[in-house]
mmCIF file of C-alpha atoms in Angstrom:
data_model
loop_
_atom_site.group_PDB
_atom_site.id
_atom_site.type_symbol
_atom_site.label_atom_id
_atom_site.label_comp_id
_atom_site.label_asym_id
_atom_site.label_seq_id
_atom_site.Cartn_x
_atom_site.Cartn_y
_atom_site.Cartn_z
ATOM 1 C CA UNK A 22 0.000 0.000 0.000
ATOM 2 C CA UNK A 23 2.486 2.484 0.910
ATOM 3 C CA UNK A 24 4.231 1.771 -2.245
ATOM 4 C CA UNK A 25 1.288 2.304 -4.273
ATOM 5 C CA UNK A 26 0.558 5.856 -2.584
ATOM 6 C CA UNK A 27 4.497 6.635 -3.339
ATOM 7 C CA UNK A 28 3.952 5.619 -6.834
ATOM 8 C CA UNK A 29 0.921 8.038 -7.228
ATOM 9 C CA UNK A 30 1.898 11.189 -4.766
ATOM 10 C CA UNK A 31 5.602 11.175 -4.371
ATOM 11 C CA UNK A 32 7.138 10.953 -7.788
ATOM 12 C CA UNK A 33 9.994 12.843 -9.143
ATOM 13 C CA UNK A 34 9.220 16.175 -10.785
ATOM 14 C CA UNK A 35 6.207 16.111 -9.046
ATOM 15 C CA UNK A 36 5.196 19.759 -9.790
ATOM 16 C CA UNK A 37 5.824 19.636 -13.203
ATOM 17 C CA UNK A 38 3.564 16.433 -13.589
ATOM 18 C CA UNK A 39 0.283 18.072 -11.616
ATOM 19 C CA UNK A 40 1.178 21.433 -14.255
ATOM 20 C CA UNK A 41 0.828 19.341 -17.039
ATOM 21 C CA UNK A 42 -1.862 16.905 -15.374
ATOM 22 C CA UNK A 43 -4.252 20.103 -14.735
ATOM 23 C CA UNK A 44 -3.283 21.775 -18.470
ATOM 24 C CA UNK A 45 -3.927 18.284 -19.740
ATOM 25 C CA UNK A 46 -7.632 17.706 -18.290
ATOM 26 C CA UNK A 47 -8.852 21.682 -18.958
ATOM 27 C CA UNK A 48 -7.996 20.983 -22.528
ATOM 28 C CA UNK A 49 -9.261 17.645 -22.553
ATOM 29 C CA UNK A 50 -12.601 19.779 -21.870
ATOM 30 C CA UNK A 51 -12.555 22.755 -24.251
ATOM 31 C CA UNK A 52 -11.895 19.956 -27.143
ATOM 32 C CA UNK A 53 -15.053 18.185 -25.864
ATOM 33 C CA UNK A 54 -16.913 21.454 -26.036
ATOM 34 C CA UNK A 55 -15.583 22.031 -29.447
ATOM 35 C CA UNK A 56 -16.239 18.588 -30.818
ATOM 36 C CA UNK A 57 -20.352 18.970 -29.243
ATOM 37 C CA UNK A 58 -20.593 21.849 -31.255
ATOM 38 C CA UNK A 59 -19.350 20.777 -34.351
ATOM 39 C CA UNK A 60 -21.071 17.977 -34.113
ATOM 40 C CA UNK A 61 -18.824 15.342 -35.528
ATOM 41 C CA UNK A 62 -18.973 13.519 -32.095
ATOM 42 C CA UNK A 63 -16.775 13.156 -28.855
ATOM 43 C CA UNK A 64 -14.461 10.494 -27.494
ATOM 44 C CA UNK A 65 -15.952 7.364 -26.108
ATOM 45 C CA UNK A 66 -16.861 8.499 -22.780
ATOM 46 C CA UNK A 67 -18.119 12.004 -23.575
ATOM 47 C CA UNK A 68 -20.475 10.708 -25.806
ATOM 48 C CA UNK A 69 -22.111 8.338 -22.642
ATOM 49 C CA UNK A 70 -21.747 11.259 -20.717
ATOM 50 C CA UNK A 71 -23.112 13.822 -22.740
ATOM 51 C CA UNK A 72 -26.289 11.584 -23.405
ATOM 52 C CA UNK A 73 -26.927 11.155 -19.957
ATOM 53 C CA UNK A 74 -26.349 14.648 -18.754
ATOM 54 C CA UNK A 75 -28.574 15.988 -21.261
ATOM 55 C CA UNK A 76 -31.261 13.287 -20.387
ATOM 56 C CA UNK A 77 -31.208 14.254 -17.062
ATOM 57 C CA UNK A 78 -30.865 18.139 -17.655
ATOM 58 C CA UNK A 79 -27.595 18.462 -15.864
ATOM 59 C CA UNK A 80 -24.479 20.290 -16.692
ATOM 60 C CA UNK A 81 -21.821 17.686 -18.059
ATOM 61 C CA UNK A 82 -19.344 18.760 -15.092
ATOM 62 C CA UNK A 83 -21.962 18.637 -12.574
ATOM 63 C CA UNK A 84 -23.300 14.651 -14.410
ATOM 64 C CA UNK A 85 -19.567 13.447 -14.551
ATOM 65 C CA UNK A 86 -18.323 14.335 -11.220
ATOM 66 C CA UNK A 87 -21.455 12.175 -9.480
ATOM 67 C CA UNK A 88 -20.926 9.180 -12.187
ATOM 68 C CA UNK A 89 -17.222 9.334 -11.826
ATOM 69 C CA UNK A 90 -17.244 9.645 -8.062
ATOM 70 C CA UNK A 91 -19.550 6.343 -8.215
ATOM 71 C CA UNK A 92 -17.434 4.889 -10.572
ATOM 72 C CA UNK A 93 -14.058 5.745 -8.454
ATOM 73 C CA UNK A 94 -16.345 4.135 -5.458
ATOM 74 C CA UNK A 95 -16.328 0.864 -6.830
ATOM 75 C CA UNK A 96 -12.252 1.059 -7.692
ATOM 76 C CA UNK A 97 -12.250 1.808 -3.580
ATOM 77 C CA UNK A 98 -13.952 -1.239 -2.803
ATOM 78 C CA UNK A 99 -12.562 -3.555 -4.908
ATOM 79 C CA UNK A 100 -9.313 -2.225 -3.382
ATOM 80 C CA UNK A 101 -7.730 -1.446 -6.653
ATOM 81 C CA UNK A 102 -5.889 1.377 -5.532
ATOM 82 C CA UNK A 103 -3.336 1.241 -7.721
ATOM 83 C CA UNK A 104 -5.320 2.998 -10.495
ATOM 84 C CA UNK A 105 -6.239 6.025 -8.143
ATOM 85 C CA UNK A 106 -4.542 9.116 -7.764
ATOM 86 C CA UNK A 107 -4.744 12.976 -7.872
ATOM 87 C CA UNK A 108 -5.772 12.553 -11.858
ATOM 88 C CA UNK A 109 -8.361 10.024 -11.330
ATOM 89 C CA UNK A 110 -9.785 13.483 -9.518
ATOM 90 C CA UNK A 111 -8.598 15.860 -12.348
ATOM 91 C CA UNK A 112 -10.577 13.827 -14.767
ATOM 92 C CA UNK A 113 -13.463 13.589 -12.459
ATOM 93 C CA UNK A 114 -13.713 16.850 -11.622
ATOM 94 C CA UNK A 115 -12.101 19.218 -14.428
ATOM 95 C CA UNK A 116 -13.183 17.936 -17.977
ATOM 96 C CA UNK A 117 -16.697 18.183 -17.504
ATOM 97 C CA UNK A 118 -16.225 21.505 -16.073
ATOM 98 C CA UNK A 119 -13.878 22.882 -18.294
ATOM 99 C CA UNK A 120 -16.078 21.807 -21.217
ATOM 100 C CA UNK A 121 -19.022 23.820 -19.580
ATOM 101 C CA UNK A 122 -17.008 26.723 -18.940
ATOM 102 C CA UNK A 123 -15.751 26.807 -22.795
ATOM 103 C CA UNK A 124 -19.051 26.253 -23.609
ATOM 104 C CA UNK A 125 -20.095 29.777 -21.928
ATOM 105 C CA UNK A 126 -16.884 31.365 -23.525
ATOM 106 C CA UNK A 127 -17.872 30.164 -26.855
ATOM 107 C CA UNK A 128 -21.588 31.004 -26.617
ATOM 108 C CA UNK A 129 -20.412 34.680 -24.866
ATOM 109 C CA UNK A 130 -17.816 35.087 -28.297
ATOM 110 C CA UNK A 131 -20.200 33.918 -30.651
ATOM 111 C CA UNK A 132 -18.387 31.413 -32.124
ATOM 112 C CA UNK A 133 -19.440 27.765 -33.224
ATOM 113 C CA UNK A 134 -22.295 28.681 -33.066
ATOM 114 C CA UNK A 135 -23.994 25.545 -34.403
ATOM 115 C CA UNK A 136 -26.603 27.166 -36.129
ATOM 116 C CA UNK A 137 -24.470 28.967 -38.486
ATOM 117 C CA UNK A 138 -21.345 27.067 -38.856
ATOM 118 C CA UNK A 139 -21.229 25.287 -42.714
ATOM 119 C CA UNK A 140 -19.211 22.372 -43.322
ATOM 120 C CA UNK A 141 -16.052 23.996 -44.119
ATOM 121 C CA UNK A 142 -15.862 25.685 -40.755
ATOM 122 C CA UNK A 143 -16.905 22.793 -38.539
ATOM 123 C CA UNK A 144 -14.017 20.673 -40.617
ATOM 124 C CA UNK A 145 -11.485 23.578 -40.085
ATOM 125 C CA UNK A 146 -12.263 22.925 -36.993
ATOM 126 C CA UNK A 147 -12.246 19.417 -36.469
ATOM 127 C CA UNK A 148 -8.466 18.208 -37.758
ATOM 128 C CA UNK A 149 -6.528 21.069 -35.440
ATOM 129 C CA UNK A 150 -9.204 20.419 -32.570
ATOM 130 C CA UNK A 151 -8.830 16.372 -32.852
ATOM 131 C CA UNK A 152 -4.720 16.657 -32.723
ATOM 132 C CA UNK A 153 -4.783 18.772 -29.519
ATOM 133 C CA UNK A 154 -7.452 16.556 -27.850
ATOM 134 C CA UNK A 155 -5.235 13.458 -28.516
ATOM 135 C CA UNK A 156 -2.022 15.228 -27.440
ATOM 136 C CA UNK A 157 -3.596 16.621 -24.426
ATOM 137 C CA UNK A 158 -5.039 12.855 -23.799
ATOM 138 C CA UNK A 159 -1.089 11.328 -23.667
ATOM 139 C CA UNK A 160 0.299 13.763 -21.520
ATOM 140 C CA UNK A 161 -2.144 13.024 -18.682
ATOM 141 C CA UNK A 162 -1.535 8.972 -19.587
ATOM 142 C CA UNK A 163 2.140 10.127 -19.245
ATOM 143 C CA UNK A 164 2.333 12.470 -15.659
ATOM 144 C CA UNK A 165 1.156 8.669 -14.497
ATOM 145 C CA UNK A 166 -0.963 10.277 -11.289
ATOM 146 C CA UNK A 167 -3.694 7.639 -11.495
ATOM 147 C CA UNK A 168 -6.477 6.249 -14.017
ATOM 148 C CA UNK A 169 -9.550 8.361 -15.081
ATOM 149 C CA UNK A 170 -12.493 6.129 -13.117
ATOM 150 C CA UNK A 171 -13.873 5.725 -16.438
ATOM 151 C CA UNK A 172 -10.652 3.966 -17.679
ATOM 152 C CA UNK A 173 -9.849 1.871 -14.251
ATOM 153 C CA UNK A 174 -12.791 -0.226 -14.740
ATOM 154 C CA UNK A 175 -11.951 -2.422 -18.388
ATOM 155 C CA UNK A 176 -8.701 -1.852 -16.779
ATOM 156 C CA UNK A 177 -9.694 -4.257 -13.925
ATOM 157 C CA UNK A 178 -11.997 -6.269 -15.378
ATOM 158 C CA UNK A 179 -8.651 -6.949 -17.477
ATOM 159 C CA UNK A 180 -6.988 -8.331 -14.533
ATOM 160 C CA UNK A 181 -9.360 -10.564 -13.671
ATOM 161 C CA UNK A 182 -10.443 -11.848 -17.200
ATOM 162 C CA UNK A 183 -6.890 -12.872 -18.431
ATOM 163 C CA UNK A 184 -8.116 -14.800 -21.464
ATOM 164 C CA UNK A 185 -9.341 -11.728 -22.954
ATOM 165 C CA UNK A 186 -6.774 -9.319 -24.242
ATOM 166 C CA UNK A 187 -7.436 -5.923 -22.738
ATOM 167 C CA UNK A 188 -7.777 -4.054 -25.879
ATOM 168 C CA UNK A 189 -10.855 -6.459 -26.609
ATOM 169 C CA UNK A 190 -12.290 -5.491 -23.251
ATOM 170 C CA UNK A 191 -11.597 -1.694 -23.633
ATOM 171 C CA UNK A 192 -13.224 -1.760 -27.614
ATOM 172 C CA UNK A 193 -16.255 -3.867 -25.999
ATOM 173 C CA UNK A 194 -16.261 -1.210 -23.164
ATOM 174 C CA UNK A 195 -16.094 1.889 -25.799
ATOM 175 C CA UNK A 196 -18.577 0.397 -27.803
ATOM 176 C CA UNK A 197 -20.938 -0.131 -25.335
ATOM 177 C CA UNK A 198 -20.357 3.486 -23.637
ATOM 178 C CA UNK A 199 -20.963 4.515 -27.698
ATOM 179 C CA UNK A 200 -24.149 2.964 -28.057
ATOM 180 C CA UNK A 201 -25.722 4.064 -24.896
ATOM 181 C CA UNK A 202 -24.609 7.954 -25.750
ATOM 182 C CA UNK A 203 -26.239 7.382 -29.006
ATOM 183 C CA UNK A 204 -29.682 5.854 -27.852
ATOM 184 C CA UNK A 205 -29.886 8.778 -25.282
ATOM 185 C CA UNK A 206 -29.230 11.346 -28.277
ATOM 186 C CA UNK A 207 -25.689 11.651 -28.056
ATOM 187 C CA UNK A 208 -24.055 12.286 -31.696
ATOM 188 C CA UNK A 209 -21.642 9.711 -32.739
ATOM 189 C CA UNK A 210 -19.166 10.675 -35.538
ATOM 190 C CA UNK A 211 -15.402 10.369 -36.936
ATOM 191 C CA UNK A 212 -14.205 12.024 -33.261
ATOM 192 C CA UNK A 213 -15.507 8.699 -32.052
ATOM 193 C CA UNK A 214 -14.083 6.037 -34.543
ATOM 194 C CA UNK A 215 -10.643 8.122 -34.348
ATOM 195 C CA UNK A 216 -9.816 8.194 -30.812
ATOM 196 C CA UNK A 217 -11.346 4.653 -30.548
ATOM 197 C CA UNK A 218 -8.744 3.804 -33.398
ATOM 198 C CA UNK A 219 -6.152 5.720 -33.281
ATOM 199 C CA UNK A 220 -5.654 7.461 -29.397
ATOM 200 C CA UNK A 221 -3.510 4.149 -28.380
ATOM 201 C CA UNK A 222 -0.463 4.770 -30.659
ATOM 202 C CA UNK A 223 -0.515 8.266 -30.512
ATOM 203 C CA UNK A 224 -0.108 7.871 -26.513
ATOM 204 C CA UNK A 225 3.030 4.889 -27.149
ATOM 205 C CA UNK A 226 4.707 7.534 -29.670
ATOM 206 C CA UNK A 227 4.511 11.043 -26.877
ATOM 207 C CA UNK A 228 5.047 8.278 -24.239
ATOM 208 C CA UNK A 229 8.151 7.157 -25.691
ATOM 209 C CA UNK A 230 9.377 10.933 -26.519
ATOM 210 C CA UNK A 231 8.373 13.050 -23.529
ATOM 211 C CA UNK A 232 8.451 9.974 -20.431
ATOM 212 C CA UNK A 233 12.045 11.344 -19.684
ATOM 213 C CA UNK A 234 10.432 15.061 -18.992
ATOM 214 C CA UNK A 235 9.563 13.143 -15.718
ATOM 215 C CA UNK A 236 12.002 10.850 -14.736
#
C-alpha cells in the first residue's frame, strides 16, 4: 500500500507532472466542447456522458463528477488502488467543467455557433481540434498520477479476465459506452471512430518521446 501511494503522490518532478496533469484535463474539456458543437462527435466516454447529462438536464461537469465519483467508489472497494490518484480526480472533476465553462466562452464570443457554422468551418475545426485533444489525452496517460475512473474499470476487469486481451475489453467497453450515448441522443461521428482507433499509438509515440520530462 504504501508503495502504491508513493507511486501516485511522491514521484519525481512532481510539480511539473500536476502542471501538465491540470493543463492536460482543462484541454481535454474545451476539445469536448468544441467537438459537441461541431457535431462530428466526442471520445468514447463524452459521448455516454453527454447523453446522460442531457437526459437528465444536468451540466456535463456537474453529471460526470457524481458518475465518476460512483465509478471511483467501486475502484475503492474492490481495493484497486493502484489505479487512483490525484488525476483520477482531475478527470473527475475538471473535464466536464472545463467543457461547460468553454461552452459559456464560446456562446459569450459567438463562435461555433452551431446554427451557423457550414461544413467547411466545422471541418477547419475538427483536424486542429482532434490533434490537440489526442495530445492533451497522452500527456495526462504520461504524468502517471492515477487512471480516469472511467478507464480503471476495463482496466480491472482486465486483470481478472486474463483470457481476454485488454484491448478487446476496452473496444467492448467503448462500444458499449458509444451505443448508450447514441440511444440517449448523443451524436456519434469520426471524433468517435478516431480516438477509438487511433488514441492508443498516438499515446506509445509522446510516451516514448516526452516519459524522460519526468524521470
Amino acid at each position: 500500500m504504501q508503495k502504491i501511494i508513493r507511486h501516485l503522490f511522491c514521484q519525481p518532478h512532481m510539480a511539473r507532472r500536476i502542471v501538465v496533469l491540470i493543463l492536460s484535463v482543462t484541454i481535454m474539456g474545451a476539445c469536448v466542447s468544441v467537438f459537441d458543437r461541431i457535431q462530428f462527435g466526442t471520445d468514447p466516454a463524452s459521448v455516454l456522458n453527454l447523453g446522460v447529462a442531457n437526459k437528465l438536464h444536468m451540466l456535463l461537469g456537474t453529471y460526470q463528477m457524481l458518475f465518476y465519483g460512483a465509478l471511483l467508489i467501486v475502484v475503492m472497494a474492490m481495493r484497486q488502488w493502484e489505479f487512483i490518484g490525484l488525476g483520477s480526480i482531475a478527470n473527475m472533476v475538471l473535464v466536464g467543467y472545463s467543457k461547460d465553462l468553454f461552452d459559456v466562452i464560446f456562446s459569450g464570443l459567438n463562435i461555433l455557433n452551431r446554427d451557423t457554422m457550414g461544413m467547411t468551418e466545422r471541418v477547419c475545426w475538427l483536424v486542429p481540434t482532434l490533434g490537440v485533444f489526442m495530445v492533451a489525452v497522452a500527456f495526462y496517460m504520461v504524468v502517471e498520477l492515477g487512471s480516469g475512473p472511467y478507464d480503471a474499470i476495463p482496466q480491472i476487469i482486465s486483470k481478472y479476465v486474463k483470457k481476454i486481451p485488454y484491448a478487446v475489453i476496452r473496444m467492448i467497453y467503448d462500444l458499449s459506452a458509444i451505443a448508450i450515448g447514441w440511444l440517449l441522443g448523443s451524436t456519434v461521428g469520426v471524433v468517435s471512430i478516431v480516438t477509438g482507433f487511433f488514441l492508443g499509438p498516438i499515446i506509445a509515440a509522446i510516451a516514448k518521446k516526452f516519459r524522460p520530462w519526468f524521470a
